[in-house]
Amino acid sequence: MTSKRPFHEYLKKIGLGLTMAFAVVVSFNLLMDPYGVYDIPGIDGINIDKPVFRSHSRLAKAYQVRHQKPAAIILGTSRGDVGLDPNHPGWGGHPVYNLAFPVASIYEMLRYFQHAHSVNPLKQVVIDFDFFQFQKGHLPRSDFDEKNLAVDSNGLPQTQGIDTYLATLASLDAISDGMETLSKQGQNPGSLNNGRATFFSLREQFDHHEEFLINEHNYFNKQYRKFVLATLEDDPLIVGSYRTLLKTAYRREIDFRLMISPSHARQQEVIAAKGLWSTFEKWKRQLAQVNEDEARKAGKPSFPLWDFSGYNTYTTEEVPPLGDKMSSMEWYWESSHYKKELGDRVLDLIFSHVEPGRVVAEDFGVKISSDNIEQHLAKIRRDREHWRTTHPSDVAETEALRK
Amino acid sequence: MLFNSYAFIFLFLPVTLLGFQLIGNRGHCRVAVSWLIGASLFFYGWWNPAYLGLILTSILFNYAVGVSLGSRPAKTVLVVGIAANLGLLGYFKYANFFVDNINALTGSDIVLERIILPLAISFFTFQQITYLVDTYRGETQECDFLRYCLFVTFFPQLIAGPIVHHREMMPQFAKDTFCRLKAKHLAVGLTIFSVGLFKKVILADGIAVYSTPVFDAAEAGVILTFVDAWCGALAFTFQLYFDFSGYSDMAIGLGRMFGIILPVNFFSPYKASNIIEFWRRWHITLSRFARDYLYIPLGGNRKGTLLRFANLMITMLLIGLWHGAGWTFVIWGGLHGSYLVINHGWHAIKKKIFLNTPTSATIWGHALGCMLTFIGVVMAWVIFRAESIDGATKMFEGMFGINGFLLPPNYLGYLNHLYGLGDFLAGRGWGFSEELEFFEGLVEAGSLLLLAFITFFAPNTLQWMQRYKPALGLEGFGIKRFNSRWVEWRPVTAWAIATITLAVLSLLSFTKVSEFLYFQF
């Protein structure tokens, strides 16, 4: 039967269809809340795990901070994200959130710190620094969006744009991530409620040794490829952000604990193979110097700065031979990402915490300052020479990257 | 305000339609027209309110000149009118270009601040010049001020065409039935708009991710190999096609919602089997303007072959310059001019050889013609898209194989399934290596093929909608009825579902959630 008013009917169908389609899409995305933007109550088997959280951590963590209002945070790159535990007993009883995310730039660290501090004044912050973050021109990634943060770069409150809501409720991306959320319930969600990531290991495909090689290859050919150290003089965004971070903390009397990531001895061979050893040392001196400058200006004792790299019981853990798919390393995923077990020992030292039944090796971690840094760097150089003589095959593998 | 934005689709358009309907329904047609002009000016001013003064001054000036020419057609007045229009366009669009070139040529150091190009100035200048010329020639009597304002500002065509002609617009604005929305027009308009939106947001923006990085790299001096360069060039060729085709559809659809039928601007141009035909199908209203107000007044084809070719070249060079103030655009226009000269020359030779016996091309001849035309057009787009002549050269070096031939390593295996093509190519210097920088494998190749299929084989929007006279000027294209009436658009549920699907997919693609892809760091 044909309608007498076919065009009216047609328009009605389109109007109805569009409304229904949008209602369904928005409800679905709200229910699944794949990025945790809306803090929708979790339903077992539906939306409780957030498998796409980690691939959108800049967005997701900005909102988690709003919801959880932590008084203590962890800043850092994926190493801090994976290795440092907000549930460690050494934290001073504050609600803690791991606000580290992959390839964080120093500017992003500053901005997320400002964000978290404006949501709830912070009491304590642990910052895990990586050498590559101080590469000249290391800028925020494309998924960084200032608009998701509660304050602008001057620390002034800024209103939320509607864009994030449109994108997370009414976009094909959100639908696809919502579907992934639904279909991957009960599997490894990739990240925990406290922000800490569970490392995405490639171990199903590769053995430990291969993972080391892949990571070293990436660092040699990508991260360190054209490495120039950002210095006080010529990169205001990077070193300037570091300075602002410290200045704010000294002024607001926030308890900062700074640390250099405990990368594996082989990772340090990659740095040396790239000809960056003296730059690596210069970087450590610079971290200490800016820290002390800002402390002096504020008239406060300087924040502790720990160096966990170097050669010690943990960083020299033997890597299982190629082809050994059975052995699992105790402290490392690969040459740069350390496991939570090592992260716990890092936090034991940082917080002077003694956990019954947990031993921390005496040669692990040195608090550095201008008073001891030269002796410390000289010791690492000597330790390195020693390690190279006892690990010829490891050395040969990292040397081979140059070819 | 972009057509493909939430603000336009969910606020501006419904409010404008509703206001127009409420006022028009009470019989206040002139008020409704004023409403539509007001809305169009708001639409224009959204971008930068400061330029509202410019468009209003332009309208008032041209209207006054038109009135004067209508009562006494004085050549001096016409010349002054045209000169003022071209002067305005010249100042805003070409002053910086001109000064930069003077400085480069003479080594002088004239400083001119960067002048911001006002939106739509290229379009409304041309539309008003046609009005002045035709009034001078006594070919138009229209002098109603409101309708004139609407002719210039009508938002569906204001920003990116079609370049409408007063002769086709004024009578539609003057109709008694204008000012009352009709379900039929709304249904047809909404459908065409949705198709256009899909072409722009999903197809054009979707393929752009494969072209932009390649052209950027060429501009930065990166050495491009054969596959990278060709895929970048083809991706841009389809990006521009669906961008423009989509925008033309959206304009036609929006006009139709108000009961106004706009001229056809785009009719499957890549299906053209020669370059003359290409220009009859690509940016049709621009070609029409150039023909009637530039090429023919220059003498057209009435003064011998040589002058005809010279006129063609001048016209095409100016069309090039109209697209943008830069040498790449001029070269692009010149290249198309020489294509046209060759094409006309070839036709003349063919005429002599075959002594005017009409020769109909075989299907293979037709396909060969299409392919040659397409390749010529792709080459020209490279110059059009490149930001500099160096950038274009870098692209051509890649496309001509000067920097070698690379494919991803796994393609050796794939291609060997095709009668050992992989080994054959490897034996002739092709490399299979990860060094290939941009080509993203099967997804990219598949996307390009899909778009090529739609471009070359699918009927276009105006063909689907043929029963409802979607655009003016379709007579020349010999549109054939489909064999099955189900294929043609009709206001039935199946087409409603198709339209909803296109619209929803497009609307859900306006915003994206950025993702972080490199877990390892």
Coordinates of N, CA and C in Angstrom, one line a residue, chain A residues 320-394:
Chain A
P320 N 68.0 -14.6 30.5 CA 68.0 -16.0 30.0 C 68.5 -16.1 28.5
P321 N 69.1 -17.3 28.2 CA 69.6 -17.4 26.8 C 68.5 -17.4 25.8
L322 N 68.9 -17.0 24.5 CA 67.9 -17.1 23.4 C 67.3 -18.5 23.3
G323 N 66.0 -18.5 23.1 CA 65.3 -19.8 22.9 C 64.8 -20.3 24.2
D324 N 65.1 -19.7 25.3 CA 64.6 -20.2 26.6 C 63.3 -19.5 26.8
K325 N 62.2 -20.2 26.6 CA 60.9 -19.6 26.7 C 60.3 -19.9 28.1
M326 N 61.0 -20.7 28.9 CA 60.5 -21.1 30.2 C 60.9 -20.2 31.3
S327 N 62.1 -19.8 31.3 CA 62.6 -18.9 32.4 C 61.9 -17.6 32.4
S328 N 61.6 -17.1 33.6 CA 61.1 -15.7 33.7 C 62.0 -14.9 34.6
M329 N 62.3 -13.7 34.2 CA 63.2 -12.9 35.0 C 62.4 -12.4 36.2
E330 N 63.2 -12.2 37.3 CA 62.6 -11.8 38.5 C 62.2 -10.3 38.6
W331 N 63.1 -9.5 38.0 CA 63.0 -8.1 38.1 C 62.6 -7.3 36.9
Y332 N 62.8 -7.9 35.7 CA 62.6 -7.2 34.5 C 61.7 -7.8 33.5
W333 N 60.9 -7.0 32.7 CA 60.2 -7.4 31.6 C 61.1 -7.5 30.4
E334 N 61.8 -6.4 30.2 CA 62.9 -6.2 29.3 C 63.9 -5.2 29.8
S335 N 64.8 -4.7 28.9 CA 65.9 -3.9 29.4 C 65.5 -2.6 30.1
S336 N 64.3 -2.0 29.8 CA 63.9 -0.8 30.4 C 62.8 -0.9 31.4
H337 N 61.8 -1.8 31.1 CA 60.6 -1.9 32.0 C 60.9 -2.9 33.1
Y338 N 60.9 -2.4 34.4 CA 61.1 -3.2 35.5 C 59.8 -3.7 36.1
K339 N 59.8 -4.8 36.8 CA 58.6 -5.4 37.3 C 58.2 -4.7 38.7
K340 N 57.0 -5.0 39.1 CA 56.5 -4.4 40.3 C 57.3 -4.8 41.5
E341 N 57.9 -6.1 41.5 CA 58.7 -6.5 42.5 C 59.9 -5.6 42.8
L342 N 60.5 -5.2 41.7 CA 61.6 -4.2 41.8 C 61.1 -2.8 42.2
G343 N 59.9 -2.5 41.6 CA 59.3 -1.2 42.0 C 59.0 -1.1 43.5
D344 N 58.6 -2.2 44.1 CA 58.3 -2.2 45.5 C 59.6 -1.9 46.3
R345 N 60.7 -2.5 45.8 CA 62.0 -2.2 46.5 C 62.4 -0.7 46.4
V346 N 62.1 -0.2 45.1 CA 62.4 1.2 44.9 C 61.6 2.0 45.9
L347 N 60.3 1.7 46.1 CA 59.5 2.5 47.0 C 59.9 2.3 48.5
D348 N 60.4 1.0 48.8 CA 60.9 0.8 50.1 C 62.0 1.8 50.5
L349 N 62.9 2.0 49.5 CA 64.0 2.9 49.8 C 63.5 4.3 49.8
I350 N 62.7 4.7 48.8 CA 62.2 6.1 48.8 C 61.5 6.5 50.0
F351 N 60.7 5.6 50.6 CA 59.9 5.9 51.8 C 60.6 5.4 53.1
S352 N 61.8 4.9 53.0 CA 62.5 4.3 54.1 C 61.6 3.3 54.8
H353 N 60.9 2.5 54.0 CA 60.0 1.6 54.6 C 60.6 0.2 54.7
V354 N 60.3 -0.5 55.8 CA 60.9 -1.8 55.9 C 59.7 -2.8 55.9
E355 N 59.6 -3.6 54.9 CA 58.5 -4.5 54.7 C 59.0 -5.9 55.3
P356 N 58.3 -6.4 56.2 CA 58.7 -7.7 56.8 C 58.8 -8.8 55.7
G357 N 59.9 -9.5 55.7 CA 60.1 -10.6 54.8 C 60.6 -10.1 53.4
R358 N 60.8 -8.8 53.2 CA 61.3 -8.3 51.9 C 62.7 -7.7 52.1
V359 N 63.6 -8.3 51.4 CA 65.0 -7.8 51.5 C 65.3 -6.8 50.4
V360 N 66.0 -5.7 50.7 CA 66.4 -4.9 49.6 C 68.0 -4.9 49.6
A361 N 68.5 -5.2 48.4 CA 70.0 -5.3 48.3 C 70.6 -4.0 48.7
E362 N 71.8 -4.1 49.4 CA 72.4 -2.9 49.9 C 73.0 -2.1 48.8
D363 N 73.4 -2.7 47.6 CA 74.0 -1.9 46.6 C 73.0 -1.2 45.7
F364 N 71.7 -1.2 46.0 CA 70.7 -0.7 45.2 C 70.3 0.7 45.6
G365 N 70.4 1.7 44.6 CA 69.9 3.0 44.9 C 70.9 3.9 45.6
V366 N 71.1 5.1 45.0 CA 72.0 6.1 45.7 C 71.3 7.4 45.6
K367 N 71.2 8.1 46.7 CA 70.7 9.4 46.7 C 71.8 10.4 46.2
I368 N 71.5 11.1 45.2 CA 72.5 11.9 44.6 C 72.3 13.4 44.8
S369 N 73.4 14.1 44.9 CA 73.3 15.6 45.0 C 74.7 16.1 44.5
S370 N 74.8 17.4 44.5 CA 76.1 17.9 43.9 C 77.3 17.5 44.8
D371 N 77.1 17.1 46.0 CA 78.2 16.7 46.9 C 78.8 15.4 46.5
N372 N 77.9 14.5 46.0 CA 78.5 13.1 45.8 C 78.4 12.7 44.3
I373 N 77.8 13.5 43.4 CA 77.5 13.0 42.1 C 78.7 12.6 41.3
E374 N 79.9 13.3 41.5 CA 81.0 12.9 40.7 C 81.6 11.6 41.1
Q375 N 81.7 11.4 42.4 CA 82.1 10.0 42.9 C 81.2 9.0 42.4
H376 N 79.9 9.3 42.5 CA 78.9 8.3 42.1 C 79.0 7.9 40.6
L377 N 79.2 9.0 39.8 CA 79.3 8.7 38.3 C 80.6 7.9 38.0
A378 N 81.7 8.3 38.8 CA 82.9 7.6 38.6 C 82.8 6.1 39.0
K379 N 82.1 5.8 40.0 CA 81.9 4.5 40.5 C 81.1 3.7 39.4
I380 N 80.1 4.3 38.9 CA 79.3 3.6 37.8 C 80.2 3.3 36.6
R381 N 81.0 4.2 36.3 CA 82.0 4.0 35.1 C 82.8 2.7 35.4
R382 N 83.3 2.7 36.6 CA 84.2 1.5 37.0 C 83.4 0.2 37.0
D383 N 82.2 0.3 37.6 CA 81.3 -0.9 37.6 C 81.0 -1.3 36.2
R384 N 80.8 -0.4 35.3 CA 80.5 -0.7 34.0 C 81.6 -1.5 33.3
E385 N 82.9 -1.0 33.5 CA 84.0 -1.7 33.0 C 84.1 -3.2 33.5
H386 N 83.8 -3.3 34.8 CA 83.8 -4.6 35.4 C 82.7 -5.5 34.7
W387 N 81.5 -4.9 34.6 CA 80.4 -5.7 34.1 C 80.7 -6.2 32.6
R388 N 81.3 -5.3 31.9 CA 81.6 -5.6 30.5 C 82.6 -6.8 30.4
T389 N 83.6 -6.8 31.3 CA 84.5 -7.9 31.3 C 83.8 -9.3 31.6
T390 N 82.8 -9.2 32.5 CA 82.2 -10.4 32.9 C 81.0 -10.8 32.0
H391 N 80.6 -9.9 31.1 CA 79.4 -10.2 30.3 C 79.7 -10.0 28.8
P392 N 80.8 -10.7 28.3 CA 81.2 -10.4 26.9 C 80.1 -10.7 25.9
S393 N 79.2 -11.7 26.1 CA 78.2 -11.9 25.1 C 77.1 -10.9 25.1
D394 N 76.7 -10.4 26.3 CA 75.8 -9.3 26.3 C 76.4 -8.0 25.6

